[in-house]
């Protein structure tokens, strides 16, 4: 896509030149490292279980829900408020390229963030405990896909408003809703007795899709396509919202 690479480099350099990105990265690595230690102690020293839990446990979902909106909240809304978005949209670059470049920059941030877990695996390897690298790398791929989905959701929220804080709040609520809706629907279906609800909700359950495939070390193409399809749909919506401006 013409211009996407230019937008990507611009956004990525701007992202890592901001103190907020480094603060978020530091806090996330500190939190993730602490969770890894707790999981390692709780599993009785099972390295594979600890590494998988660091990329699929409740701590991972907290970071994904919180950091996704914080990283993407300024990408469109701040430029809209400052007037830079008008100059960007009148440049010889398509709106879709603008959205895709910003999305890639946000996803790269999370790819750098989650690479810490495979690096922990390297440290365990050096210490003489060899982890299951297939499971670790598969869990890493799943974590990046999930984070990319939250980035796409955050971009869509950022395109809705010119206030970054409001964009982050909307993206956070949407992320929580996406995670809790299948769980709440299943509980309601169990009480009511509707058997057809659970199979439908399982198709859109992010937690189950991550844990059933990537966390156990088996990359299922259907799960990969699920995340890619939702990411593409959200980027399409974001592009239409941007064109409406």
Short mmCIF file of C-alpha atoms in Angstrom, two decimals:
data_model
loop_
_atom_site.label_atom_id
_atom_site.label_comp_id
_atom_site.label_asym_id
_atom_site.label_seq_id
_atom_site.Cartn_x
_atom_site.Cartn_y
_atom_site.Cartn_z
CA UNK A 1 0.00 0.00 0.00
CA UNK A 2 1.60 3.22 -1.17
CA UNK A 3 2.66 5.50 1.65
CA UNK A 4 2.05 2.99 4.45
CA UNK A 5 5.78 2.43 4.98
CA UNK A 6 6.37 6.17 5.33
CA UNK A 7 3.54 6.51 7.83
CA UNK A 8 4.84 3.47 9.70
CA UNK A 9 8.33 4.90 10.09
CA UNK A 10 6.94 8.29 11.10
CA UNK A 11 4.62 6.83 13.73
CA UNK A 12 7.15 4.33 15.09
CA UNK A 13 9.86 6.95 15.51
CA UNK A 14 7.37 9.36 17.07
CA UNK A 15 6.12 6.63 19.39
CA UNK A 16 9.55 5.74 20.75
CA UNK A 17 10.59 9.38 21.01
CA UNK A 18 7.73 9.98 23.43
CA UNK A 19 8.45 9.47 27.15
CA UNK A 20 5.02 7.84 27.56
CA UNK A 21 5.99 4.87 25.39
CA UNK A 22 9.13 4.18 27.42
CA UNK A 23 7.27 4.56 30.71
CA UNK A 24 4.60 2.12 29.53
CA UNK A 25 7.25 -0.27 28.27
CA UNK A 26 9.14 -0.16 31.56
CA UNK A 27 6.01 -0.67 33.67
CA UNK A 28 4.78 -3.48 31.42
CA UNK A 29 8.12 -5.30 31.53
CA UNK A 30 8.26 -4.88 35.30
CA UNK A 31 4.71 -6.20 35.70
CA UNK A 32 5.27 -9.06 33.26
CA UNK A 33 8.52 -10.06 34.93
CA UNK A 34 6.85 -10.10 38.32
CA UNK A 35 4.02 -12.22 36.96
CA UNK A 36 6.54 -14.65 35.47
CA UNK A 37 8.22 -15.07 38.85
CA UNK A 38 4.86 -15.66 40.56
CA UNK A 39 3.84 -18.18 37.91
CA UNK A 40 7.20 -19.92 38.21
CA UNK A 41 6.79 -20.29 41.95
CA UNK A 42 3.16 -21.30 41.69
CA UNK A 43 3.89 -23.99 39.10
CA UNK A 44 6.62 -25.58 41.18
CA UNK A 45 9.39 -24.54 38.78
CA UNK A 46 7.66 -25.60 35.56
CA UNK A 47 9.33 -23.23 33.07
CA UNK A 48 7.03 -24.06 30.16
CA UNK A 49 3.89 -23.40 32.22
CA UNK A 50 5.32 -20.13 33.55
CA UNK A 51 6.28 -18.83 30.11
CA UNK A 52 2.90 -19.79 28.65
CA UNK A 53 1.08 -18.15 31.58
CA UNK A 54 3.08 -14.94 31.05
CA UNK A 55 1.65 -14.76 27.52
CA UNK A 56 -1.88 -15.92 28.27
CA UNK A 57 -2.65 -15.45 31.95
CA UNK A 58 -4.79 -12.77 33.52
CA UNK A 59 -1.80 -10.43 33.71
CA UNK A 60 -1.42 -10.58 29.94
CA UNK A 61 -5.07 -9.62 29.37
CA UNK A 62 -4.77 -6.70 31.78
CA UNK A 63 -1.75 -5.35 29.91
CA UNK A 64 -3.41 -5.85 26.52
CA UNK A 65 -6.62 -4.08 27.57
CA UNK A 66 -4.81 -1.16 29.20
CA UNK A 67 -1.78 -0.61 26.98
CA UNK A 68 -3.60 -0.99 23.65
CA UNK A 69 -5.79 2.11 24.20
CA UNK A 70 -2.91 4.09 25.74
CA UNK A 71 -0.60 3.46 22.79
CA UNK A 72 -3.18 4.25 20.10
CA UNK A 73 -5.24 7.00 21.75
CA UNK A 74 -3.16 9.86 20.28
CA UNK A 75 -2.51 8.46 16.82
CA UNK A 76 -5.58 9.98 15.17
CA UNK A 77 -7.43 11.98 17.82
CA UNK A 78 -4.43 14.13 18.78
CA UNK A 79 -3.62 14.90 15.15
CA UNK A 80 -7.26 15.79 14.58
CA UNK A 81 -7.29 18.15 17.55
CA UNK A 82 -4.00 19.83 16.59
CA UNK A 83 -4.95 20.17 12.90
CA UNK A 84 -2.13 17.95 11.62
CA UNK A 85 -4.64 15.40 10.38
CA UNK A 86 -5.89 17.78 7.68
CA UNK A 87 -2.39 18.16 6.27
CA UNK A 88 -1.85 14.40 6.45
CA UNK A 89 -5.10 13.57 4.64
CA UNK A 90 -4.37 16.08 1.87
CA UNK A 91 -0.93 14.54 1.27
CA UNK A 92 -0.49 12.13 -1.67
CA UNK A 93 -1.25 9.07 0.45
CA UNK A 94 -4.43 7.03 0.76
CA UNK A 95 -6.47 7.02 3.94
CA UNK A 96 -6.08 3.25 4.16
CA UNK A 97 -2.30 3.62 4.05
CA UNK A 98 -2.45 6.13 6.89
CA UNK A 99 -4.49 3.75 9.05
CA UNK A 100 -2.41 0.69 8.15
CA UNK A 101 0.87 2.49 8.86
CA UNK A 102 -0.33 3.62 12.28
CA UNK A 103 -1.63 0.13 13.04
CA UNK A 104 1.72 -1.46 12.14
CA UNK A 105 3.58 1.00 14.38
CA UNK A 106 1.35 0.18 17.37
CA UNK A 107 1.64 -3.56 16.70
CA UNK A 108 5.43 -3.27 16.51
CA UNK A 109 5.43 -1.74 19.98
CA UNK A 110 3.68 -4.82 21.35
CA UNK A 111 5.93 -7.16 19.37
CA UNK A 112 8.87 -5.52 21.15
CA UNK A 113 7.08 -5.72 24.49
CA UNK A 114 6.23 -9.43 24.33
CA UNK A 115 9.68 -10.42 22.99
CA UNK A 116 10.78 -10.22 26.62
CA UNK A 117 9.13 -13.58 27.34
CA UNK A 118 11.20 -15.52 24.72
CA UNK A 119 14.23 -13.69 26.13
CA UNK A 120 13.33 -15.12 29.53
CA UNK A 121 13.37 -18.50 27.82
CA UNK A 122 16.90 -17.80 26.57
CA UNK A 123 17.89 -16.96 30.15
CA UNK A 124 16.43 -20.26 31.38
CA UNK A 125 18.33 -22.03 28.60
CA UNK A 126 21.58 -20.46 29.78
CA UNK A 127 20.82 -21.51 33.35
CA UNK A 128 20.41 -25.11 32.20
CA UNK A 129 16.62 -25.43 31.98
CA UNK A 130 15.58 -25.83 28.35
CA UNK A 131 12.02 -24.60 27.66
CA UNK A 132 9.70 -25.89 24.96
CA UNK A 133 10.57 -23.40 22.24
CA UNK A 134 7.69 -24.46 20.02
CA UNK A 135 5.19 -23.63 22.73
CA UNK A 136 6.99 -20.42 23.71
CA UNK A 137 7.20 -19.05 20.17
CA UNK A 138 3.62 -20.10 19.43
CA UNK A 139 2.42 -18.27 22.54
CA UNK A 140 4.44 -15.21 21.45
CA UNK A 141 2.73 -15.20 18.04
CA UNK A 142 -0.67 -15.46 19.73
CA UNK A 143 0.16 -12.60 22.11
CA UNK A 144 1.16 -10.34 19.21
CA UNK A 145 -2.04 -11.19 17.31
CA UNK A 146 -4.24 -10.44 20.32
CA UNK A 147 -2.40 -7.18 20.98
CA UNK A 148 -2.75 -6.23 17.32
CA UNK A 149 -6.49 -6.72 17.61
CA UNK A 150 -6.62 -4.36 20.58
CA UNK A 151 -4.49 -1.87 18.63
CA UNK A 152 -6.98 -1.96 15.76
CA UNK A 153 -9.80 -1.45 18.25
CA UNK A 154 -7.93 1.49 19.77
CA UNK A 155 -7.40 3.10 16.37
CA UNK A 156 -11.12 2.87 15.63
CA UNK A 157 -11.86 4.60 18.94
CA UNK A 158 -9.21 7.23 18.21
CA UNK A 159 -10.89 8.00 14.88
CA UNK A 160 -14.23 8.59 16.63
CA UNK A 161 -13.15 11.55 18.73
CA UNK A 162 -10.65 14.39 18.89
CA UNK A 163 -9.98 13.81 22.60
CA UNK A 164 -7.24 11.23 23.31
CA UNK A 165 -8.45 10.49 26.84
CA UNK A 166 -11.96 9.78 25.58
CA UNK A 167 -10.54 7.58 22.81
CA UNK A 168 -8.57 5.56 25.38
CA UNK A 169 -11.66 5.21 27.58
CA UNK A 170 -13.84 4.03 24.69
CA UNK A 171 -11.20 1.55 23.53
CA UNK A 172 -10.77 0.21 27.06
CA UNK A 173 -14.52 -0.30 27.52
CA UNK A 174 -14.76 -1.97 24.10
CA UNK A 175 -11.86 -4.30 24.94
CA UNK A 176 -13.40 -5.27 28.27
CA UNK A 177 -16.72 -5.87 26.53
CA UNK A 178 -15.13 -8.10 23.89
CA UNK A 179 -13.49 -10.20 26.61
CA UNK A 180 -16.42 -10.43 29.03
CA UNK A 181 -19.32 -10.76 26.60
CA UNK A 182 -18.72 -14.46 25.79
CA UNK A 183 -18.22 -15.30 29.47
CA UNK A 184 -21.35 -13.46 30.55
CA UNK A 185 -23.33 -14.92 27.67
CA UNK A 186 -22.35 -18.44 28.62
CA UNK A 187 -23.41 -17.93 32.22
CA UNK A 188 -26.75 -16.56 31.08
CA UNK A 189 -27.20 -19.41 28.58
CA UNK A 190 -26.52 -21.96 31.33
CA UNK A 191 -29.21 -20.45 33.52
CA UNK A 192 -31.74 -20.12 30.71
CA UNK A 193 -30.89 -23.46 29.10
CA UNK A 194 -30.19 -22.31 25.53
CA UNK A 195 -27.71 -24.80 24.09
CA UNK A 196 -27.15 -22.95 20.82
CA UNK A 197 -25.75 -19.84 22.53
CA UNK A 198 -22.54 -21.43 23.80
CA UNK A 199 -21.30 -22.67 20.38
CA UNK A 200 -21.92 -19.21 18.92
CA UNK A 201 -20.13 -17.39 21.72
CA UNK A 202 -17.19 -19.80 21.57
CA UNK A 203 -16.54 -18.61 18.03
CA UNK A 204 -15.85 -15.06 19.23
CA UNK A 205 -14.14 -15.88 22.54
CA UNK A 206 -10.63 -14.39 22.37
CA UNK A 207 -9.47 -16.10 25.55
CA UNK A 208 -10.49 -19.57 24.40
CA UNK A 209 -8.96 -19.08 20.97
CA UNK A 210 -5.63 -18.02 22.44
CA UNK A 211 -5.48 -20.76 25.03
CA UNK A 212 -6.80 -23.56 22.81
CA UNK A 213 -4.20 -23.05 20.11
CA UNK A 214 -1.26 -20.72 20.67
CA UNK A 215 -0.68 -21.31 24.38
CA UNK A 216 -0.50 -25.10 23.96
CA UNK A 217 2.03 -24.78 21.13
CA UNK A 218 -0.24 -25.54 18.16
CA UNK A 219 -0.87 -22.71 15.71
CA UNK A 220 -4.26 -23.38 14.13
CA UNK A 221 -4.79 -21.48 10.88
CA UNK A 222 -8.47 -21.00 11.69
CA UNK A 223 -7.54 -19.07 14.83
CA UNK A 224 -4.99 -17.02 12.91
CA UNK A 225 -7.60 -16.16 10.29
CA UNK A 226 -10.06 -15.24 13.03
CA UNK A 227 -7.74 -12.58 14.42
CA UNK A 228 -6.70 -11.33 10.98
CA UNK A 229 -10.32 -11.05 9.87
CA UNK A 230 -11.31 -8.99 12.90
CA UNK A 231 -8.23 -6.80 12.54
CA UNK A 232 -9.03 -6.19 8.87
CA UNK A 233 -12.65 -5.35 9.72
CA UNK A 234 -11.63 -2.85 12.40
CA UNK A 235 -9.07 -1.22 10.10
CA UNK A 236 -11.74 -0.94 7.41
CA UNK A 237 -14.09 0.78 9.87
CA UNK A 238 -11.28 3.11 10.96
CA UNK A 239 -10.55 4.02 7.35
CA UNK A 240 -14.21 4.85 6.74
CA UNK A 241 -14.29 6.98 9.88
CA UNK A 242 -11.18 8.78 8.70
CA UNK A 243 -12.68 9.36 5.25
CA UNK A 244 -15.76 10.85 6.90
CA UNK A 245 -13.59 13.66 8.24
#
